[in-house]
Amino acid sequence: MTDTVAHRIHPSSPAPTDRQAQAIALEDEHAAHNYHPLPIVVAEGLGAWVTDIDGRRYLDCLAAYSAVNFGHSNPLLLDAARAQLERITLTSRAFHNDQLGPFVTELAALAGKDLVLPMNTGAEAVESAIKVARAWGYRVKGVADGQANIIVMAGNFHGRTTTIVSFSDDPDARAGFGPYTPGFRSVPYGDADAVAAAIDENTVAVLVEPIQGEAGIIVPPPEFLPALRALCDERRVLLIADEIQSGLGRTGSTFACDLVGVVPDLYLLGKALGGGIVPVSAVVGDREVLGVLRPGEHGSTFGGNPLAAAVGRAVVALLATGEPQERAELLGLRLRAALERLVGQGVLRVRGAGLWAGIDIDPALATGREVCELLMERGVLAKDTHGSTIRLAPPIVVEPADLDWAVEQLEAVLEDLAARS
Ligand SMILES: *Cc1c(COP(=O)(O)O)cnc(C)c1O
């Protein structure tokens, strides 16, 4: 499908309309204020585009933090969901269902592993992996009971539960929510020597994002993950890769770990695994590790439900073709080249992999939030990470011309900001 430029032109309207203002006020009145959304009220989505309640269209360059990698209302994924909706949606794991077996088999094959532990949200996958790593430490490695420690990275983002925020170093995420869960050691991201120094006989795992998303799309030195792999093998420690945002096509490969030829002991998956339709997450690993869990020790009412499994199967089938990965790689090269041209014109630095870019805006010009507000007025939805960094992660189905157009809008925003200052 080729887009005409005409339909992309977005009527600039700095102030929200009355309808938008009312919808926002309603949400603000009764929804807890744990987010600070951009002032847009989305009503519909198709492919890489969303439409607000006044009918204005925007190119979605966030894709729900990569949960919508395959586009809004992806027809293949919707078909799978619709068919399953008509059959059965929830059984609980008290009984078997006819979708779970095929889902875990197909996902394990995609990852080259034996076993899958299905959960719902990303944070649950992380929590599950922490339990698995500790149980493995006590039952297999022989760590003394209650002594296990896990190495984590400074700048990490793994979710929002009390245990996960215990090892976050983001004051907004952590402060005021103690007492904190013990058993974690934080080291600088990208520094394998620091990891080596932090490991002791009670270390059961190293938990790492192969690329740190929320921290600003931080790509570690290429030797970092291979060095962690070697270190974990040598010291008998599990390598856990949180691929919840980086995995499933975003970086131009199935897993970001593939980019450096590393196979972790456990993959943590989420976000795109649910196809933007339902929350689906998973821990994927080999029998020697995931096999430590025994009946009754872990679970979830919704984990592995037939609707989630049916959608997950459709996502795995998409990825098994290799097409989304190839498209993300090609479009990523295009995006990267276009963004590099903005360096020195209000952009300090560009980082990323595949169709995933972190862009450091000159803080003298604007905050990331301000840039995202101005982009929104021009019909592009993006999200700041920290300070003056913004991220671009459009659905992989985005049309090349639309991607170019988004970068043109960023260029125009930067020109406006430069003229203003
Ligand atoms: C989003 C995210 C999580 C948490 O996922 P939720 O579904 O929001 O709980 C964990 N790790 C990473 C790397 C993420 O990007």
mmCIF file of N, CA and C and ligand atoms in Angstrom, residues 121-123 157-159 209 242 244-245 271, ligand 1:
data_model
loop_
_atom_site.group_PDB
_atom_site.id
_atom_site.type_symbol
_atom_site.label_atom_id
_atom_site.label_comp_id
_atom_site.label_asym_id
_atom_site.label_seq_id
_atom_site.Cartn_x
_atom_site.Cartn_y
_atom_site.Cartn_z
ATOM 1 N N THR A 121 2.007 -10.113 32.010
ATOM 2 C CA THR A 121 2.738 -8.860 31.799
ATOM 3 C C THR A 121 4.244 -9.097 31.842
ATOM 4 N N GLY A 122 4.974 -8.103 31.368
ATOM 5 C CA GLY A 122 6.427 -8.180 31.390
ATOM 6 C C GLY A 122 6.964 -8.313 32.809
ATOM 7 N N ALA A 123 6.428 -7.488 33.708
ATOM 8 C CA ALA A 123 6.916 -7.529 35.092
ATOM 9 C C ALA A 123 6.747 -8.929 35.675
ATOM 10 N N PHE A 157 15.514 -1.017 33.388
ATOM 11 C CA PHE A 157 14.063 -0.964 33.550
ATOM 12 C C PHE A 157 13.526 -2.377 33.339
ATOM 13 N N HIS A 158 12.917 -2.934 34.387
ATOM 14 C CA HIS A 158 12.358 -4.283 34.274
ATOM 15 C C HIS A 158 10.897 -4.348 34.713
ATOM 16 N N GLY A 159 10.289 -3.189 35.014
ATOM 17 C CA GLY A 159 8.889 -3.221 35.416
ATOM 18 C C GLY A 159 8.674 -2.481 36.725
ATOM 19 N N GLU A 209 19.219 -6.160 30.155
ATOM 20 C CA GLU A 209 18.547 -5.810 28.904
ATOM 21 C C GLU A 209 19.651 -5.763 27.836
ATOM 22 N N ASP A 242 16.465 -9.784 29.377
ATOM 23 C CA ASP A 242 15.137 -9.177 29.337
ATOM 24 C C ASP A 242 14.945 -8.587 27.934
ATOM 25 N N ILE A 244 11.968 -8.023 26.635
ATOM 26 C CA ILE A 244 10.550 -7.644 26.603
ATOM 27 C C ILE A 244 10.310 -6.490 25.621
ATOM 28 N N GLN A 245 11.243 -5.535 25.572
ATOM 29 C CA GLN A 245 11.110 -4.435 24.610
ATOM 30 C C GLN A 245 11.996 -4.624 23.379
ATOM 31 N N LYS A 271 5.365 -7.701 25.875
ATOM 32 C CA LYS A 271 4.969 -6.683 24.912
ATOM 33 C C LYS A 271 4.486 -7.252 23.574
HETATM 34 C C1 LIG B 1 8.000 -2.827 29.480
HETATM 35 C C2 LIG B 1 9.146 -3.581 30.055
HETATM 36 C C3 LIG B 1 8.979 -4.427 31.166
HETATM 37 C C4 LIG B 1 7.686 -4.515 31.924
HETATM 38 O O1 LIG B 1 6.615 -4.939 31.154
HETATM 39 P P1 LIG B 1 5.100 -4.674 31.652
HETATM 40 O O2 LIG B 1 4.258 -5.461 30.706
HETATM 41 O O3 LIG B 1 4.869 -3.202 31.571
HETATM 42 O O4 LIG B 1 5.026 -5.175 33.060
HETATM 43 C C5 LIG B 1 10.076 -5.163 31.587
HETATM 44 N N1 LIG B 1 11.265 -5.066 30.971
HETATM 45 C C6 LIG B 1 11.462 -4.269 29.915
HETATM 46 C C7 LIG B 1 12.800 -4.225 29.261
HETATM 47 C C8 LIG B 1 10.415 -3.479 29.421
HETATM 48 O O5 LIG B 1 10.617 -2.650 28.392
#
